[in-house]
Amino acid sequence: MDTQDEYQVDLGNLMAFDPFHHFTSIPSSREELVADCLSKGTELVQAIVSGIFNLPSTEDIDGPLVKLPPPTTKLPREKPLPKPKHPTRWEEFAKAKGIRNRKKDKVVWDEQTGSWKRRYGYDRVNDDADIPIIEAKMTDEPGVDPFAKRIAERKERVQKQQKNQLQNLKTAAKAGALPSHVQLAATALPITGTQAAKKKFTKDELGNVAGLASTATASGGKFDKKLRGEKPVKNQGKHRKFLPVVEGSGIGSQEKEQTERVLSKLISSNSHEILNVDKAVTMYNVNKERKRRNQYGKPSSTRNEHGKSSSTRNEHGKSSSTPSKLKPNNKPMKAKSLPNKGKGEFLE
Amino acid sequence: MLKVKTPKNRRVQRELEKRAPRLVEKGKKTLLLQGTKTSNVLNTVLSEIYHLKRDNAIRYTRKNDSIRPFESGGETSLEFFSMKTDCSIFVFGSTSKKRPDNLVIGRTYDHHIYDLIEVGVENFKRMDSFTYDKKLAPQAGSKPFIVFSGEAFESVDELKHLKEVLLELLRGEVVDNLNLAGLGRVYVCTAISSNRVFLTHCALRLKKSGTTVPRIELVEIGPSMDFVVRRHRLPNESLRKEAMKTAKDKTHKKIKNVSKDALQGKLGKIYVPDQKLGEMVLPNKSKGVKRERREAKKKNSTNEPASKKQKEDS
């Protein structure tokens, strides 16, 4: 018994493992090594054999049979676990309603012939093919072959069943639980371009196409005759509109305003960069000085010599300290270059 | 449109059912194949492994130039072969200057590579080179014993992996019933150093020992070789978890009222239903001793013959 504890024995795989064995002295030659390994192997096999021969056995013609325990060594699977069978639509319904299957006899008493017959299959009860005469009724439509009608109905039933079967298989395939022998294959393979399956257009797509067609004239469909009940075009694309570049009143001035709006936005966002603080301060000081002088007395001619332009502007009453203030001038395109040109200048 | 495609005959259907996943698996098939360059040694190794596992192995003998199991993209055709042949273990042999006599043993899960281990073959001795009593030669397809020895199989990661792969490669089919007369061979694997494993194939000689358990002797019949572990790749954790699922953990049902004890063994609990004394049948309640009858008997004891007469009248 102590050998059983020392070794790990897996009877299901007929495997034994000695996790403590190591060579006390490394064998010098190959023969020695092999002999060493074989002697160890013999011990281990003996452990398995004693385990097996002590299992209850039954006599057979070929020899004693023992029932092996299942393997204990955990090994990975080869394939994923099989998925449970997907219920069909009927099975789901029957479960919800609590309908249970009852066993039916395979053979049924046939009253017509007075004998036992199969329920389904060859030579079955109530077989349509056995009835040679169908009695006409008052309600029958004239000109309809009752036999052909019966066959057609039967075909329809079979077709419906096939459709249901396919639907069930499709849902099973979605759940990944298709029976192993069944494959779902595309019937018409698009091998060549002409054989591609026809695409069904949606209502939206059709509407879009109709809209495109109706506006595909020079006038954008404005003067076309409308059909009765024709709806206005959905999702009509945007048309770009350009403002006149030529100056003028009304729409002509709109263009100017637009450019100005863009420009002032640009400049206002960058104004702190354009402002030169030193220059602004000196400018302010100069102005202040000049004002003070004006207050004390009329400027003398000598002083006027170097401040010619500024003094004349002052007389107009407007502050002229901003030499290049951006005004809504008449040439908007020229104003565009101002931010570069005006750098380092004081702006209000 | 979709069409249901079912096999046209039973033979094909049986074949497909064999390949379907099952709850309890019965061992894996082995695919033996080689790369563009093989050596004489490798050819013999592959053909002898095939010979030993003839019942569930497939041998491909053509050169395969697109198989490089350890490289990304080099496993596609291997996975395809695994799918085609329904094999889940493969042994791929190739030789190069860098890795002479190289064997890549790998397993697949759901026809995708699960793990790989690469070993070099050294000191190979072929089957023909062993001389022994031919009466001892084991039967083809008999279930072999497998023994592993050496602490390196537990302490070294690569060898632990190799042990698992070798076990799966060599063990053959999982069986329920075993014929004791059919036992005849054993694979002996010994870890010589931390990366070297000695593998040999032996026949068993059963000798009388006086008890029911026979005494065992091993006779080396070959092939024998050394495996030197080179590269290996373990499965990632999520894949391993997925692959280790068994049917047993799914249908584990709790058994009520049975417990196991180390000292007393298997113990069961029995619940005795309540005794309903009111409904119990008392032992002395036969018809003859009923109270009313006794009283009536006493009453009628005086005119017993009269009553008899009455009966006669009616």
XYZ file of C-alpha atoms in Angstrom:
662
model
C 0.000 0.000 0.000
C 2.839 2.400 0.737
C 3.861 2.346 -2.922
C 0.404 3.644 -3.800
C 0.933 6.645 -1.577
C 4.414 7.292 -2.822
C 3.463 7.249 -6.485
C 0.678 9.079 -8.232
C -1.285 6.337 -9.970
C -4.020 7.027 -12.485
C -5.664 3.684 -13.203
C -7.982 5.092 -15.887
C -4.975 6.016 -18.023
C -2.771 3.144 -16.754
C -0.364 5.881 -15.717
C 1.976 6.127 -12.750
C 4.238 8.987 -11.777
C 7.024 9.120 -9.253
C 7.563 12.767 -8.384
C 10.443 12.108 -5.983
C 12.771 10.079 -8.116
C 16.166 11.469 -8.930
C 19.486 9.914 -9.766
C 21.688 9.614 -6.722
C 24.775 9.454 -8.897
C 24.667 10.385 -12.537
C 25.142 7.156 -14.496
C 28.420 7.090 -16.378
C 27.326 5.127 -19.425
C 24.177 4.876 -21.475
C 23.636 1.241 -20.553
C 23.677 2.062 -16.888
C 21.210 4.861 -17.365
C 18.815 2.631 -19.297
C 19.061 -0.091 -16.696
C 18.384 2.442 -13.967
C 15.335 3.801 -15.773
C 13.987 0.322 -16.438
C 14.285 -0.738 -12.831
C 12.423 2.376 -11.747
C 9.868 1.743 -14.483
C 9.365 -1.813 -13.267
C 8.515 -0.552 -9.800
C 6.009 1.901 -11.182
C 4.387 -0.649 -13.489
C 4.171 -3.023 -10.554
C 2.237 -0.342 -8.673
C -0.262 0.020 -11.524
C -0.564 -3.731 -12.030
C -1.277 -4.345 -8.370
C -3.957 -1.696 -8.598
C -5.559 -3.273 -11.635
C -5.370 -6.892 -10.534
C -7.100 -6.023 -7.291
C -10.105 -4.570 -9.111
C -13.171 -6.841 -9.287
C -12.995 -8.803 -12.533
C -15.378 -10.821 -14.664
C -14.334 -13.844 -16.661
C -14.496 -13.609 -20.416
C -13.482 -15.978 -23.195
C -10.435 -13.870 -23.956
C -9.411 -13.382 -20.350
C -10.438 -11.589 -17.187
C -12.117 -8.235 -17.768
C -11.848 -5.426 -15.259
C -13.848 -2.242 -15.154
C -11.410 0.665 -15.083
C -12.159 3.766 -13.049
C -12.419 6.991 -15.078
C -9.106 8.835 -15.649
C -8.193 11.260 -12.902
C -5.603 13.294 -14.793
C -7.295 16.383 -16.159
C -6.656 16.824 -19.859
C -8.080 19.425 -22.220
C -11.000 18.597 -24.419
C -10.696 18.098 -28.142
C -13.873 19.955 -29.049
C -16.255 22.188 -27.113
C -19.094 20.635 -25.165
C -22.109 19.831 -27.349
C -24.900 22.339 -27.131
C -28.356 21.167 -26.087
C -30.907 20.713 -28.844
C -32.662 23.921 -29.768
C -36.456 23.678 -29.291
C -38.567 24.051 -32.410
C -41.296 26.625 -32.557
C -43.904 23.986 -31.875
C -41.989 22.680 -28.895
C -41.780 26.174 -27.433
C -45.487 26.655 -27.960
C -46.345 23.274 -26.498
C -44.255 24.023 -23.447
C -45.945 27.367 -22.919
C -49.358 25.770 -23.246
C -48.474 22.689 -21.270
C -49.139 20.307 -24.138
C -47.502 16.957 -23.667
C -46.745 14.306 -26.218
C -48.717 11.138 -25.925
C -47.509 7.899 -27.445
C -49.593 6.751 -30.336
C -49.947 3.189 -31.519
C -48.068 2.318 -34.638
C -51.008 0.417 -36.056
C -54.581 1.616 -36.253
C -57.856 -0.187 -36.962
C -59.027 0.706 -40.416
C -62.784 0.605 -40.651
C -62.941 0.792 -44.412
C -61.058 -2.414 -44.962
C -61.682 -3.912 -41.548
C -58.040 -4.593 -40.793
C -55.127 -3.212 -38.809
C -53.014 -0.798 -40.768
C -50.017 1.404 -40.220
C -50.642 4.925 -39.002
C -48.047 6.345 -41.403
C -46.133 5.092 -44.397
C -46.823 2.442 -46.958
C -50.273 0.866 -46.840
C -51.502 3.265 -44.196
C -54.982 4.035 -42.886
C -57.073 6.732 -44.515
C -54.779 6.920 -47.467
C -56.101 9.325 -50.044
C -54.776 7.144 -52.799
C -57.070 4.316 -51.724
C -60.235 6.285 -52.413
C -61.224 5.730 -56.027
C -64.449 7.751 -56.002
C -65.155 11.139 -54.497
C -68.799 11.955 -54.271
C -69.836 15.271 -55.724
C -71.462 17.783 -53.431
C -73.811 20.621 -54.187
C -71.220 23.119 -53.064
C -68.569 21.876 -55.446
C -67.377 24.246 -58.078
C -67.893 22.905 -61.557
C -64.817 22.249 -63.632
C -62.513 21.487 -60.720
C -60.864 18.109 -60.586
C -61.231 16.931 -56.983
C -58.321 14.500 -57.327
C -55.960 17.149 -58.647
C -57.144 19.502 -55.939
C -56.375 16.904 -53.304
C -52.864 16.430 -54.636
C -52.270 20.186 -54.794
C -53.434 20.623 -51.223
C -51.151 17.886 -50.092
C -48.195 19.481 -51.860
C -48.982 22.768 -50.208
C -49.006 21.165 -46.788
C -45.658 19.548 -47.421
C -44.185 22.799 -48.618
C -45.415 24.631 -45.564
C -43.870 22.016 -43.319
C -40.554 22.306 -45.150
C -40.615 26.048 -44.700
C -41.213 25.645 -40.977
C -38.425 23.113 -40.722
C -36.011 25.472 -42.411
C -37.025 28.282 -40.081
C -36.410 26.075 -37.063
C -33.005 25.062 -38.385
C -32.104 28.671 -39.012
C -32.849 29.644 -35.435
C -30.949 26.601 -34.237
C -27.981 27.617 -36.382
C -28.103 31.083 -34.858
C -27.875 29.523 -31.407
C -25.035 27.331 -32.657
C -26.916 24.107 -31.999
C -27.389 22.745 -35.495
C -27.488 18.920 -35.622
C -24.119 17.537 -36.641
C -25.306 16.022 -39.921
C -27.196 19.066 -41.170
C -25.663 21.883 -43.138
C -27.392 25.048 -44.218
C -26.182 25.970 -47.653
C -26.992 28.831 -49.980
C -28.994 27.537 -52.924
C -27.955 30.088 -55.550
C -24.317 30.917 -55.329
C -23.397 34.229 -56.926
C -20.662 32.708 -59.083
C -20.995 35.162 -61.945
C -22.147 38.748 -61.829
C -25.423 37.995 -63.541
C -26.398 35.378 -61.017
C -26.253 37.671 -58.007
C -29.392 37.617 -55.965
C -31.768 40.466 -56.727
C -31.730 43.147 -54.104
C -35.020 44.309 -52.713
C -35.301 48.073 -52.457
C -36.749 49.627 -49.370
C -39.424 52.294 -49.474
C -36.930 54.945 -48.381
C -34.466 54.058 -51.088
C -37.194 54.192 -53.731
C -38.286 57.605 -52.465
C -34.750 58.917 -52.680
C -34.302 57.665 -56.213
C -37.626 59.205 -57.305
C -36.567 62.512 -55.777
C -33.247 62.447 -57.620
C -34.984 61.721 -60.904
C -37.536 64.490 -60.518
C -34.908 67.143 -59.789
C -32.507 66.099 -62.485
C -33.488 68.850 -64.901
C -31.904 72.222 -65.570
C -34.532 73.930 -63.506
C -34.277 71.412 -60.684
C -37.723 70.086 -61.514
C -39.345 73.451 -60.917
C -41.322 73.633 -64.139
C -42.042 69.942 -64.545
C -45.561 68.672 -64.590
C -46.413 67.147 -61.257
C -48.218 63.877 -61.153
C -51.326 63.505 -59.100
C -50.463 62.566 -55.543
C -46.751 63.149 -56.057
C -45.094 64.016 -52.819
C -42.488 66.723 -52.455
C -38.912 65.547 -52.727
C -37.450 64.240 -49.522
C -33.845 64.885 -48.530
C -33.154 67.282 -51.287
C -29.492 68.188 -51.330
C -28.285 71.652 -50.463
C -27.569 74.083 -53.263
C -24.715 76.549 -52.732
C -25.656 80.116 -53.168
C -23.113 82.830 -53.956
C -23.615 86.450 -53.143
C -22.871 88.973 -55.873
C -19.345 90.305 -55.701
C -20.333 93.587 -57.304
C -20.967 96.322 -54.864
C -24.364 97.850 -54.477
C -27.285 98.255 -52.205
C -29.437 95.359 -51.024
C -27.947 91.977 -51.785
C -24.679 93.605 -52.910
C -23.931 94.961 -49.466
C -24.607 91.580 -47.895
C -21.373 90.227 -49.199
C -19.460 93.114 -47.649
C -21.137 92.589 -44.321
C -20.348 88.926 -44.415
C -16.641 89.517 -44.966
C -16.558 92.172 -42.319
C -18.188 89.908 -39.810
C -15.588 87.278 -40.447
C -12.754 89.775 -40.236
C -13.797 91.481 -37.041
C -14.287 88.088 -35.450
C -10.776 87.112 -36.446
C -9.253 90.363 -35.270
C -11.101 90.486 -31.980
C -9.900 87.032 -31.124
C -6.312 87.980 -31.943
C -6.415 91.558 -30.668
C -4.287 90.924 -27.602
C -1.448 89.859 -29.855
C -1.740 92.875 -32.061
C -1.675 95.368 -29.162
C 1.780 96.772 -28.499
C 1.548 97.966 -24.907
C 4.658 100.197 -24.925
C 3.596 102.047 -27.979
C 0.070 102.423 -26.665
C 1.327 103.896 -23.431
C 3.563 106.488 -25.124
C 0.736 107.322 -27.479
C -1.567 107.859 -24.535
C 1.009 110.054 -22.775
C 1.556 112.171 -25.852
C -2.159 112.693 -26.227
C -2.527 113.662 -22.627
C 0.287 116.195 -22.918
C -1.284 117.702 -25.981
C -4.647 118.063 -24.322
C -3.100 119.760 -21.371
C -1.301 122.204 -23.647
C -4.484 122.950 -25.492
C -6.169 123.779 -22.275
C -3.442 126.248 -21.196
C -3.371 128.202 -24.325
C -3.483 128.248 -28.076
C -0.657 126.218 -29.479
C 2.236 128.321 -30.719
C 3.407 128.067 -34.280
C 6.756 126.713 -33.222
C 5.159 123.802 -31.475
C 2.962 123.151 -34.342
C 5.876 122.347 -36.571
C 6.410 118.819 -35.523
C 2.852 117.959 -34.687
C 1.243 119.099 -37.877
C -0.989 116.314 -38.828
C -2.108 115.401 -35.380
C -3.099 118.897 -34.411
C -5.216 119.359 -37.487
C -7.043 116.174 -36.764
C -7.665 117.288 -33.211
C -9.539 120.227 -34.419
C -12.111 117.975 -36.004
C -12.911 116.795 -32.520
C -12.401 113.144 -33.179
C -9.727 111.175 -31.431
C -7.055 110.548 -33.980
C -4.711 108.699 -31.689
C -5.436 105.515 -33.577
C -3.614 106.026 -36.819
C -4.835 102.901 -38.566
C -8.071 102.014 -36.929
C -9.992 99.427 -38.839
C -12.893 101.181 -40.377
C -15.588 99.653 -42.489
C -13.864 100.951 -45.564
C -14.962 100.473 -49.102
C -12.339 97.892 -50.012
C -12.980 94.877 -47.868
C -10.457 92.702 -49.636
C -7.685 95.112 -48.839
C -8.590 95.104 -45.208
C -7.710 91.440 -45.123
C -4.029 92.223 -45.101
C -4.425 94.486 -42.131
C -3.685 92.041 -39.326
C -0.196 91.464 -40.696
C 0.460 94.978 -41.694
C -0.902 96.468 -38.528
C 1.149 94.368 -36.220
C 2.843 96.423 -33.582
C 0.416 99.268 -34.070
C -1.993 100.405 -31.512
C -5.530 99.482 -32.137
C -8.434 100.628 -30.143
C -32.133 31.397 -49.863
C -30.872 28.629 -47.684
C -31.179 24.958 -48.326
C -30.969 22.153 -45.828
C -28.125 19.890 -46.765
C -28.159 16.449 -45.227
C -25.930 13.510 -46.041
C -27.152 11.377 -48.895
C -26.362 8.078 -47.225
C -25.920 6.601 -43.783
C -22.176 6.094 -44.167
C -21.569 9.807 -44.548
C -23.942 10.598 -41.711
C -22.136 8.185 -39.402
C -18.864 9.824 -40.322
C -20.237 13.265 -39.528
C -21.669 12.057 -36.232
C -18.279 10.674 -35.306
C -16.822 14.124 -35.734
C -19.522 15.894 -33.748
C -18.590 17.128 -30.289
C -19.501 14.734 -27.522
C -19.972 14.946 -23.788
C -17.319 12.433 -22.836
C -14.422 12.140 -25.238
C -12.567 8.955 -25.962
C -9.079 10.077 -26.817
C -7.627 12.030 -29.685
C -6.398 11.115 -33.127
C -2.821 11.921 -34.048
C -1.543 13.500 -37.232
C 2.083 12.912 -38.129
C 3.632 15.188 -40.711
C 6.864 16.862 -41.683
C 8.315 20.082 -43.014
C 10.449 20.679 -46.067
C 13.551 19.096 -44.660
C 13.734 15.990 -42.538
C 16.547 13.751 -41.506
C 16.785 10.014 -41.631
C 16.314 9.882 -37.877
C 13.162 11.987 -37.971
C 11.622 9.909 -40.731
C 12.137 6.799 -38.658
C 10.830 8.463 -35.493
C 7.675 9.581 -37.243
C 7.049 6.261 -38.936
C 7.651 4.337 -35.717
C 5.305 6.557 -33.714
C 2.786 5.968 -36.473
C 3.417 2.254 -36.282
C 2.807 2.217 -32.534
C -0.385 4.276 -32.795
C -1.666 2.758 -35.986
C -5.296 2.484 -34.844
C -5.816 6.195 -34.393
C -3.148 8.054 -36.260
C -2.733 9.508 -39.716
C 0.624 9.910 -41.411
C 1.234 12.547 -44.061
C 4.379 11.921 -46.048
C 4.505 14.954 -48.337
C 6.640 17.985 -47.658
C 4.835 20.930 -46.115
C 6.552 24.227 -46.712
C 3.951 26.496 -45.149
C 3.881 24.935 -41.695
C 5.737 26.783 -38.960
C 3.790 26.072 -35.796
C 5.468 28.641 -33.581
C 5.148 31.537 -36.011
C 2.000 33.503 -36.604
C 0.468 32.578 -39.926
C 2.428 29.333 -40.045
C -0.337 27.383 -38.348
C -3.133 27.936 -40.873
C -2.514 24.862 -42.963
C -1.911 22.819 -39.819
C -5.297 23.847 -38.521
C -6.801 22.962 -41.865
C -5.245 19.497 -41.759
C -6.527 19.054 -38.248
C -10.013 19.933 -39.460
C -9.749 17.683 -42.494
C -8.489 14.626 -40.698
C -10.260 15.287 -37.395
C -6.976 14.919 -35.536
C -6.355 16.812 -32.322
C -2.736 15.986 -31.685
C -0.063 16.590 -34.252
C 3.579 15.641 -34.395
C 5.491 17.795 -36.838
C 9.060 16.876 -37.750
C 11.617 19.156 -39.333
C 15.337 19.561 -39.257
C 17.530 22.617 -39.667
C 21.003 23.730 -38.798
C 19.712 25.664 -35.823
C 17.363 22.950 -34.606
C 18.471 19.547 -35.806
C 15.983 16.661 -35.552
C 13.170 18.828 -34.334
C 9.790 17.461 -33.299
C 6.915 19.826 -32.537
C 4.169 18.114 -30.588
C 1.015 20.106 -30.234
C -2.625 19.811 -29.426
C -5.623 21.551 -30.904
C -8.882 22.624 -29.366
C -11.802 22.996 -31.733
C -9.308 22.702 -34.601
C -7.255 25.654 -33.396
C -3.818 25.335 -31.876
C -4.075 24.845 -28.141
C -0.478 24.366 -27.051
C 2.896 23.486 -28.519
C 6.091 21.944 -27.311
C 9.251 21.532 -29.297
C 11.743 18.774 -28.598
C 14.928 17.672 -30.223
C 15.494 13.948 -30.749
C 18.839 12.560 -29.666
C 20.324 9.111 -29.086
C 17.597 7.526 -31.157
C 17.572 3.754 -31.343
C 15.139 2.252 -33.791
C 12.919 -0.773 -33.214
C 14.958 -3.069 -35.468
C 18.097 -2.592 -33.406
C 16.636 -4.333 -30.363
C 16.840 -8.071 -30.082
C 14.398 -9.900 -27.869
C 12.191 -12.946 -27.748
C 9.555 -12.308 -30.418
C 6.942 -14.064 -28.310
C 6.982 -11.026 -26.079
C 6.105 -8.632 -28.883
C 2.953 -6.794 -27.822
C -0.269 -6.919 -29.791
C -1.055 -4.001 -32.019
C -3.571 -1.591 -30.517
C -3.235 -2.893 -26.975
C -3.526 -0.296 -24.253
C -0.093 0.711 -22.975
C 1.032 1.556 -19.482
C 2.753 4.917 -19.137
C 5.149 5.630 -16.315
C 6.902 8.891 -15.547
C 9.654 9.298 -13.041
C 11.758 12.206 -11.992
C 11.122 15.231 -9.873
C 11.810 17.516 -12.829
C 8.418 16.505 -14.243
C 6.859 18.432 -11.411
C 9.318 21.225 -10.738
C 10.245 22.304 -14.274
C 7.510 24.021 -16.248
C 8.534 22.692 -19.651
C 8.756 19.098 -18.494
C 5.430 19.343 -16.712
C 3.962 20.426 -20.011
C 5.808 17.694 -21.895
C 4.503 15.077 -19.483
C 0.924 16.088 -20.145
C 1.440 16.096 -23.910
C 3.257 12.756 -23.907
C 0.538 11.205 -21.785
C -2.085 12.294 -24.234
C -0.028 11.221 -27.230
C 0.788 7.770 -25.919
C -2.188 6.715 -23.835
C -4.407 5.588 -26.690
C -8.127 5.279 -26.390
C -9.914 5.742 -23.076
C -11.618 2.454 -22.219
C -14.122 1.318 -19.632
C -13.331 -2.370 -19.659
C -9.836 -3.724 -19.868
C -8.799 -7.223 -20.742
C -6.018 -8.212 -18.373
C -4.669 -10.735 -20.855
C -4.102 -7.969 -23.396
C -1.677 -5.971 -21.288
C 1.750 -6.114 -22.811
C 3.601 -2.853 -23.205
C 4.759 0.178 -21.336
C 6.257 3.556 -22.176
C 8.900 4.577 -19.672
C 9.664 8.292 -19.454
C 12.430 9.457 -17.146
C 13.597 13.002 -16.612
C 17.376 12.836 -16.755
C 18.037 16.524 -16.313
C 15.954 19.675 -16.259
C 15.499 19.669 -20.051
C 16.167 16.104 -21.101
C 13.740 13.196 -21.039
C 14.532 9.586 -21.818
C 11.667 7.738 -23.476
C 11.630 4.053 -24.233
C 9.095 1.437 -25.141
C 9.163 -1.895 -23.319
C 7.302 -5.175 -23.379
C 5.944 -6.702 -20.194
C 6.758 -10.159 -18.965
C 4.260 -11.353 -16.372
C 5.667 -13.869 -13.941
C 4.028 -15.883 -11.234
C 4.440 -14.476 -7.771
C 2.237 -16.753 -5.697
C -0.458 -14.103 -5.325
C -3.088 -12.844 -7.751
C -0.847 -9.960 -8.728
C 1.882 -11.135 -11.087
C 5.480 -10.032 -10.893
C 6.527 -7.719 -13.683
C 9.672 -7.676 -15.751
C 10.432 -5.141 -18.461
C 12.102 -6.004 -21.737
C 13.165 -3.095 -23.908
C 11.777 -3.428 -27.414
C 12.263 0.082 -28.732
C 12.158 2.667 -30.053
C 14.082 4.582 -27.463
C 15.216 8.194 -27.627
C 16.090 11.307 -25.692
C 13.920 14.388 -25.934
C 15.637 17.719 -25.399
C 13.070 20.402 -24.738
C 13.497 23.515 -26.861
C 10.615 25.955 -27.175
C 7.159 25.588 -25.745
C 3.960 27.548 -25.742
C 1.261 27.090 -23.139
C -2.391 27.872 -23.872
C -3.720 31.180 -22.626
C -5.761 31.066 -19.483
C -9.204 31.634 -20.965
C -8.700 28.979 -23.630
C -7.452 26.531 -21.042
C -10.492 27.138 -18.886
C -12.755 26.613 -21.871
C -11.015 23.404 -22.876
C -10.975 21.940 -19.386
C -14.761 21.899 -19.113
C -16.165 18.441 -18.585
C -19.618 16.988 -18.686
C -19.215 15.998 -15.087
C -19.106 19.483 -13.617
C -22.247 20.281 -15.529
C -24.352 17.423 -14.251
C -23.067 17.412 -10.720
C -26.111 16.617 -8.625
C -26.222 16.963 -4.883
C -26.929 13.723 -3.119
C -29.126 14.209 -0.118
C -28.729 12.502 3.237
C -25.463 10.771 2.395
C -22.232 11.936 3.933
C -18.750 10.561 4.099
C -16.696 10.222 7.209
C -13.022 9.336 7.423
C -13.569 7.016 10.332
C -16.990 5.548 9.708
C -17.016 5.636 5.914
C -20.270 6.276 4.090
C -23.056 7.478 6.310
C -26.724 7.800 5.539
C -29.495 9.636 7.312
C -32.918 8.046 7.605
C -35.985 10.050 8.511
C -38.747 8.080 10.297
C -42.219 9.466 9.666
C -44.466 10.356 12.604
C -46.294 7.487 14.229
C -50.013 7.907 13.859
C -51.260 6.075 16.929
C -54.919 6.798 16.344
C -54.925 4.948 13.065
C -52.922 2.043 14.322
C -54.458 -1.433 14.356
C -54.406 -2.834 17.862
C -53.475 -6.480 18.176
C -56.651 -7.539 20.042
C -59.274 -6.162 17.819
C -60.516 -9.192 16.012
C -64.198 -9.471 15.180
C -64.891 -12.023 17.816
C -63.804 -9.913 20.747
C -65.684 -6.757 19.904
C -67.416 -5.259 22.899
C -70.920 -5.116 21.507
C -70.818 -8.750 20.526
C -69.582 -9.765 23.918
C -72.402 -7.879 25.568
C -74.934 -9.253 23.205
C -73.655 -12.697 23.877
C -74.152 -12.222 27.579
C -77.671 -10.953 27.053
C -78.682 -13.751 24.763
C -76.958 -16.459 26.707
C -80.228 -17.169 28.536
C -82.342 -17.733 25.450
C -79.817 -19.008 23.063
C -81.885 -21.799 21.597
C -84.720 -19.330 20.923
C -82.607 -17.242 18.747
C -81.635 -20.264 16.807
C -85.219 -21.035 16.294
C -85.876 -17.578 15.011
C -83.254 -18.017 12.458
C -84.793 -21.208 11.308
C -88.121 -19.503 10.903
C -86.894 -16.800 8.688
